[in-house]
Amino acid sequence: MNWFKRLTGQREFMIGCIVLGIMVVMSFASPYFLAWDNLLAVLLGLSIEAIVAVAMTNLMVSGGFDMSVGSIVAFVGATTALLLAKGVPTVPAVLIGLAIGALIGLFNGFIISKVGINPFVATLSSLSLFRGLTLIVSRGRNISGLPDSFAAIGQAMLFGVQTPIIIAAVLIIGGDIMLRRFRFFRQSYYIGGNERAARLSGIAVDRMKVLAYMLTGLFAGLAGIVMTARLGAASMTAGTGLELRVITAVIIGGASLQGGEGSVFGAFLGSLLMALITNALTLLGVDVYWQTFVIGATLLVAVLIDQLGKTSAQAKAAGAAKASAESGARKSA
Amino acid sequence: MSEYILEARDIVKTFPGVKALDGVDLKVRRGETHAVVGENGAGKSTLMMVLTGVYRPDSGSIVLDGREMAFSSPQEAVRHGISIVYQELSLVPSLSVAENIFANRQPVNGIGAIDKNELNRRAREYLALFDLECIDPSTLVKNLNPANQQVVEILKAISTDPSVLILDEPTSSLTEIESKRLFDNIRTLTGRGLACLYISHHLSEIFEIASTVTILRDGRFVCDASVADIDEDFLVTNMVGRTITDIYGVRPDPASLGAPRFELRTLSRKGAFSDVSLIVRAKEIVGLAGLVGAGRTELGRAVFGAEPPHSGEMLLDGKEISPQSPGTAIALGIGYLTEDRKTQGLFLDFPIRANLAANRLSSLSKGPFVSEALVDEATERAIRDYRIAAGGAKKSVRTLSGGNQQKVLLGAWIGIEPRLLIVDEPTRGVDVGARSEIYGFLRALAARGTAILMISSDLTEILGMSDRIYVMKSGHIAGELEGGTATEESVIALATGAAGGECEA
Ligand SMILES: Nc1ncnc2c1ncn2[C@@H]1O[C@H](COP(=O)(O)OP(=O)(O)OP(=O)(O)O)[C@@H](O)[C@H]1O
Ligand SMILES: [Mg+2]
């Protein structure tokens, strides 16, 4: 039964059960819920934030934090659209857009790990900086008239599924395996667990941290490109509030602000849970104004359950340690 | 007036799943120093917290000067004359010495503002008590060395004019000389009628300072005795429940030591140490003694690449090296066991297996993937080899006793099969049973060929373990001694030098 206990002790399992529960209840409550189109709409709705959540999970596992992802989404979307509008072909425009995202991440990572500014403050200023730059470069207008080859990134269908969903799925599966299994990303957990001990264990802490911010910038940039392609235009308000939804999803999925824990799959379940709640409330005809409230409550409940679980596990562990110390002493006596 | 100033009778205290205290008695006389000893997790700190109202006992009673008491908070215990210096420092680093001593009881002037002059004047009186007039009461605590911070802790505790002062492992961050000064201070206080409850894992200290000792084992009261009637073996046997002979093991024959493995030539780092030259041979355990602040830890960290040196040469097996980060040092086969396992060594919320794997992820990987099978195998081996008493490899190390935590950390470093292992205070806060095991592991590691540089403030440990000893004083090597012939006096003489240097902040 040990594996069962371990499984049920995990946040992914808990959130997964809640997600399933909602799906079962909703399939009875609304005939439309299980319709293929509705499920695809839910997934399409969360695909953009799920892409960002993949990199945000790694960042938060290493104890970092990024408030600027929403602005990066908008800024990269706007600059890529401008390049396309100026006649730059799709491939170079996309690559430049991705590079801009990564550079903004590098900038965040540099002032946080080398200059030593607090991550919240540093990325809060980036949030304003790059939202501001978006407004400046777009002159406050949406940028449309993008080529079809670019629009395909967000609008094409593969096996009857929209590309944003496919892109998100690939990144979530790949990201989950990498963070779970790769030696390289295992270092993120150590940094989040105890930064000083990680450094003395031979982990290149500063380099890993800068890289984690760069990856976050890169993924946010990709999300911006996908979003622009899907809408067929770059909107200056794209990604507003995205950072809070992504961070909420990552935390619901098992990460904490201190770092050292969390998983990409958990973060995906977190954003799926939020999307399902929104969808369910809409289908049930609940006043839309309640949606944000319910998501706040979900976060609080997830964190509370976790906290309660931890306190009792700690007490039990202390008891077991004591008992085994006693038996150990007796054996050697 | 009753014979005892403070009595605890049949105290029971359970935490969820743990019986931390199970029928413990304690009788403390006026004006005596009363030691409480026991292994890690025996319940010493818990007993003190029961006495000072941090915890309420499940049953049993506390009698203060003949009157039964039930404190509901530490403040209430302080009002009745029981003060405590906790195991972990509890000062506010960014406040001044005076503000720390009189925390929450600062004298105020007419309009209710803190009267700085009066505050500093009264702090100076307390500092004078311990002959520390040279410390300015307005110095910030973070600018004091650990020994003087400890003094401030004690002054804070006695500033409420207690009749019982509890010191929980006060010497774990002090060197021998600083401990001696602390003992003088304790004698001054007990001479004025104060009773002192004293907890330490350094058994020699018990004989130096205490008149009575109470022994706890696994939360139970074993016995109490007058220190004059017992010896160290009696203490160890009753604490551990078995006899431990010769905790330092046998020093190998000097002729059996290997070739020079590691050498420093005039290594310097500004503001930390300068012109340090030393040699450690394969199979050799070299002790590095000195006062706190002599630059020993800085030297260790420099060799390990954590704060690289500014000039000088480092040679490992005859090849010049200059690690610029811990990662490169580890790749060269250098390990460093930090002096502070909780804040710098361990990942407290991670399980044992993750802690053991932290410094050698690459050797526990297959291709880019961490091999959980290899990690499990290494963990099982370490738990067996180092006799780590743990509820399971998946429990977080926070729940382990100090001795077992230290074994995990040491296991991780032995795991990289180092050519040179620097151990910084390898047994700080570790009980005598685990301590003798750790010494055994170090001896065995040396016998396999590793060169060991052991930084320690515990003189008996330095003298008991080292094949050779270097003594550092204010950033310099003050001298070198043979392990077999060095004495406490010869080390202290080198560490302090002719000039006392008693009052560095
Ligand atoms: N707050 C707590 N919750 C649960 N268990 C605790 C708590 N505090 C102590 N314990 C347990 O009670 C037992 C006694 O711990 P205590 O800290 O009193 O030991 P100690 O003798 O002071 O050890 P050390 O020499 O390491 O300081 C241990 O098994 C410990 O794990
Ligand atoms: Mg203790």
Short mmCIF file of N, CA and C in Angstrom, two decimals, chain A residues 224-292:
data_model
loop_
_atom_site.label_atom_id
_atom_site.label_comp_id
_atom_site.label_asym_id
_atom_site.label_seq_id
_atom_site.Cartn_x
_atom_site.Cartn_y
_atom_site.Cartn_z
N GLY A 224 3.42 34.79 -26.64
CA GLY A 224 3.00 36.03 -27.30
C GLY A 224 2.82 35.84 -28.79
N ILE A 225 3.76 35.09 -29.39
CA ILE A 225 3.69 34.85 -30.83
C ILE A 225 2.46 33.99 -31.17
N VAL A 226 2.27 32.92 -30.39
CA VAL A 226 1.13 32.03 -30.64
C VAL A 226 -0.18 32.81 -30.49
N MET A 227 -0.23 33.63 -29.48
CA MET A 227 -1.46 34.39 -29.22
C MET A 227 -1.74 35.37 -30.36
N THR A 228 -0.70 36.08 -30.79
CA THR A 228 -0.86 37.03 -31.89
C THR A 228 -1.32 36.31 -33.16
N ALA A 229 -0.69 35.15 -33.40
CA ALA A 229 -1.05 34.40 -34.60
C ALA A 229 -2.51 33.93 -34.52
N ARG A 230 -2.92 33.51 -33.32
CA ARG A 230 -4.27 33.00 -33.18
C ARG A 230 -5.30 34.11 -33.41
N LEU A 231 -5.01 35.29 -32.85
CA LEU A 231 -5.96 36.39 -32.99
C LEU A 231 -5.83 37.09 -34.32
N GLY A 232 -4.71 36.84 -35.03
CA GLY A 232 -4.50 37.50 -36.30
C GLY A 232 -4.09 38.95 -36.13
N ALA A 233 -3.81 39.35 -34.91
CA ALA A 233 -3.40 40.74 -34.66
C ALA A 233 -2.72 40.82 -33.30
N ALA A 234 -1.81 41.79 -33.15
CA ALA A 234 -1.17 42.01 -31.86
C ALA A 234 -1.97 43.06 -31.11
N SER A 235 -2.41 42.68 -29.91
CA SER A 235 -3.18 43.64 -29.12
C SER A 235 -2.30 44.19 -28.02
N MET A 236 -2.42 45.49 -27.78
CA MET A 236 -1.54 46.09 -26.77
C MET A 236 -1.95 45.65 -25.37
N THR A 237 -3.15 45.12 -25.21
CA THR A 237 -3.56 44.66 -23.88
C THR A 237 -3.40 43.15 -23.72
N ALA A 238 -2.77 42.52 -24.72
CA ALA A 238 -2.59 41.06 -24.63
C ALA A 238 -1.85 40.70 -23.36
N GLY A 239 -2.26 39.60 -22.76
CA GLY A 239 -1.51 39.09 -21.60
C GLY A 239 -1.69 39.88 -20.32
N THR A 240 -2.63 40.81 -20.28
CA THR A 240 -2.83 41.55 -19.03
C THR A 240 -3.34 40.61 -17.95
N GLY A 241 -2.68 40.59 -16.83
CA GLY A 241 -3.09 39.72 -15.73
C GLY A 241 -2.67 38.27 -15.88
N LEU A 242 -1.98 37.98 -17.01
CA LEU A 242 -1.56 36.60 -17.26
C LEU A 242 -0.64 36.09 -16.14
N GLU A 243 0.28 36.97 -15.66
CA GLU A 243 1.25 36.53 -14.65
C GLU A 243 0.55 35.97 -13.42
N LEU A 244 -0.54 36.59 -13.01
CA LEU A 244 -1.22 36.10 -11.80
C LEU A 244 -1.88 34.75 -12.05
N ARG A 245 -2.47 34.59 -13.25
CA ARG A 245 -3.10 33.29 -13.54
C ARG A 245 -2.05 32.19 -13.61
N VAL A 246 -0.90 32.50 -14.24
CA VAL A 246 0.14 31.49 -14.37
C VAL A 246 0.69 31.12 -12.99
N ILE A 247 1.00 32.11 -12.19
CA ILE A 247 1.57 31.84 -10.86
C ILE A 247 0.57 31.06 -10.01
N THR A 248 -0.71 31.44 -10.13
CA THR A 248 -1.74 30.70 -9.39
C THR A 248 -1.77 29.24 -9.81
N ALA A 249 -1.70 29.01 -11.11
CA ALA A 249 -1.74 27.62 -11.61
C ALA A 249 -0.55 26.84 -11.09
N VAL A 250 0.62 27.46 -11.12
CA VAL A 250 1.83 26.75 -10.69
C VAL A 250 1.74 26.41 -9.20
N ILE A 251 1.19 27.33 -8.42
CA ILE A 251 1.10 27.08 -6.98
C ILE A 251 0.02 26.03 -6.69
N ILE A 252 -1.12 26.13 -7.36
CA ILE A 252 -2.14 25.09 -7.18
C ILE A 252 -1.54 23.73 -7.51
N GLY A 253 -0.66 23.72 -8.50
CA GLY A 253 -0.04 22.47 -8.93
C GLY A 253 1.06 21.96 -8.04
N GLY A 254 1.32 22.63 -6.91
CA GLY A 254 2.25 22.05 -5.94
C GLY A 254 3.52 22.84 -5.68
N ALA A 255 3.72 23.95 -6.35
CA ALA A 255 4.93 24.74 -6.07
C ALA A 255 4.67 25.69 -4.90
N SER A 256 5.74 26.23 -4.35
CA SER A 256 5.58 27.22 -3.29
C SER A 256 6.47 28.40 -3.60
N LEU A 257 6.23 29.51 -2.94
CA LEU A 257 7.04 30.69 -3.23
C LEU A 257 8.47 30.52 -2.76
N GLN A 258 8.70 29.66 -1.76
CA GLN A 258 10.07 29.45 -1.28
C GLN A 258 10.90 28.64 -2.28
N GLY A 259 10.21 27.86 -3.12
CA GLY A 259 10.93 27.02 -4.06
C GLY A 259 11.19 25.64 -3.51
N GLY A 260 11.80 24.80 -4.35
CA GLY A 260 12.15 23.45 -3.93
C GLY A 260 11.09 22.41 -4.21
N GLU A 261 9.91 22.81 -4.65
CA GLU A 261 8.87 21.83 -4.97
C GLU A 261 8.02 22.34 -6.12
N GLY A 262 7.29 21.40 -6.73
CA GLY A 262 6.43 21.75 -7.85
C GLY A 262 6.71 20.88 -9.06
N SER A 263 5.73 20.81 -9.99
CA SER A 263 5.97 20.04 -11.21
C SER A 263 5.18 20.67 -12.35
N VAL A 264 5.66 20.44 -13.57
CA VAL A 264 5.01 21.01 -14.75
C VAL A 264 3.62 20.41 -14.91
N PHE A 265 3.51 19.09 -14.73
CA PHE A 265 2.21 18.45 -14.86
C PHE A 265 1.22 19.03 -13.84
N GLY A 266 1.70 19.24 -12.62
CA GLY A 266 0.86 19.86 -11.59
C GLY A 266 0.39 21.24 -12.03
N ALA A 267 1.32 22.03 -12.59
CA ALA A 267 0.95 23.37 -13.04
C ALA A 267 -0.10 23.29 -14.14
N PHE A 268 0.05 22.30 -15.04
CA PHE A 268 -0.96 22.12 -16.09
C PHE A 268 -2.32 21.79 -15.46
N LEU A 269 -2.31 20.87 -14.49
CA LEU A 269 -3.57 20.54 -13.83
C LEU A 269 -4.16 21.76 -13.14
N GLY A 270 -3.27 22.58 -12.58
CA GLY A 270 -3.74 23.82 -11.94
C GLY A 270 -4.44 24.71 -12.94
N SER A 271 -3.86 24.88 -14.11
CA SER A 271 -4.53 25.78 -15.05
C SER A 271 -5.75 25.12 -15.66
N LEU A 272 -5.71 23.79 -15.79
CA LEU A 272 -6.91 23.08 -16.26
C LEU A 272 -8.05 23.26 -15.25
N LEU A 273 -7.71 23.14 -13.98
CA LEU A 273 -8.74 23.29 -12.95
C LEU A 273 -9.37 24.68 -13.03
N MET A 274 -8.53 25.71 -13.16
CA MET A 274 -9.08 27.06 -13.24
C MET A 274 -9.96 27.23 -14.47
N ALA A 275 -9.49 26.67 -15.60
CA ALA A 275 -10.26 26.81 -16.84
C ALA A 275 -11.59 26.07 -16.73
N LEU A 276 -11.56 24.88 -16.11
CA LEU A 276 -12.79 24.10 -15.97
C LEU A 276 -13.79 24.82 -15.07
N ILE A 277 -13.28 25.42 -13.99
CA ILE A 277 -14.19 26.13 -13.11
C ILE A 277 -14.88 27.26 -13.85
N THR A 278 -14.07 28.02 -14.61
CA THR A 278 -14.65 29.11 -15.40
C THR A 278 -15.70 28.58 -16.37
N ASN A 279 -15.32 27.50 -17.06
CA ASN A 279 -16.23 26.91 -18.04
C ASN A 279 -17.51 26.42 -17.38
N ALA A 280 -17.36 25.72 -16.26
CA ALA A 280 -18.51 25.17 -15.57
C ALA A 280 -19.45 26.29 -15.12
N LEU A 281 -18.88 27.33 -14.55
CA LEU A 281 -19.72 28.42 -14.06
C LEU A 281 -20.47 29.07 -15.22
N THR A 282 -19.77 29.19 -16.35
CA THR A 282 -20.43 29.78 -17.51
C THR A 282 -21.59 28.90 -17.98
N LEU A 283 -21.30 27.59 -18.11
CA LEU A 283 -22.35 26.67 -18.58
C LEU A 283 -23.52 26.63 -17.62
N LEU A 284 -23.22 26.76 -16.32
CA LEU A 284 -24.30 26.70 -15.34
C LEU A 284 -25.03 28.03 -15.24
N GLY A 285 -24.56 29.00 -15.99
CA GLY A 285 -25.23 30.30 -15.99
C GLY A 285 -24.99 31.12 -14.74
N VAL A 286 -23.87 30.84 -14.05
CA VAL A 286 -23.55 31.64 -12.86
C VAL A 286 -22.99 32.99 -13.32
N ASP A 287 -23.33 34.00 -12.61
CA ASP A 287 -22.85 35.34 -12.87
C ASP A 287 -21.33 35.33 -13.09
N VAL A 288 -20.85 35.87 -14.20
CA VAL A 288 -19.42 35.82 -14.51
C VAL A 288 -18.57 36.48 -13.43
N TYR A 289 -19.16 37.40 -12.72
CA TYR A 289 -18.36 38.11 -11.71
C TYR A 289 -17.90 37.18 -10.60
N TRP A 290 -18.51 36.02 -10.48
CA TRP A 290 -18.12 35.08 -9.43
C TRP A 290 -16.86 34.29 -9.77
N GLN A 291 -16.50 34.28 -11.06
CA GLN A 291 -15.43 33.37 -11.48
C GLN A 291 -14.10 33.64 -10.79
N THR A 292 -13.72 34.89 -10.76
CA THR A 292 -12.44 35.24 -10.14
C THR A 292 -12.45 34.86 -8.67
#
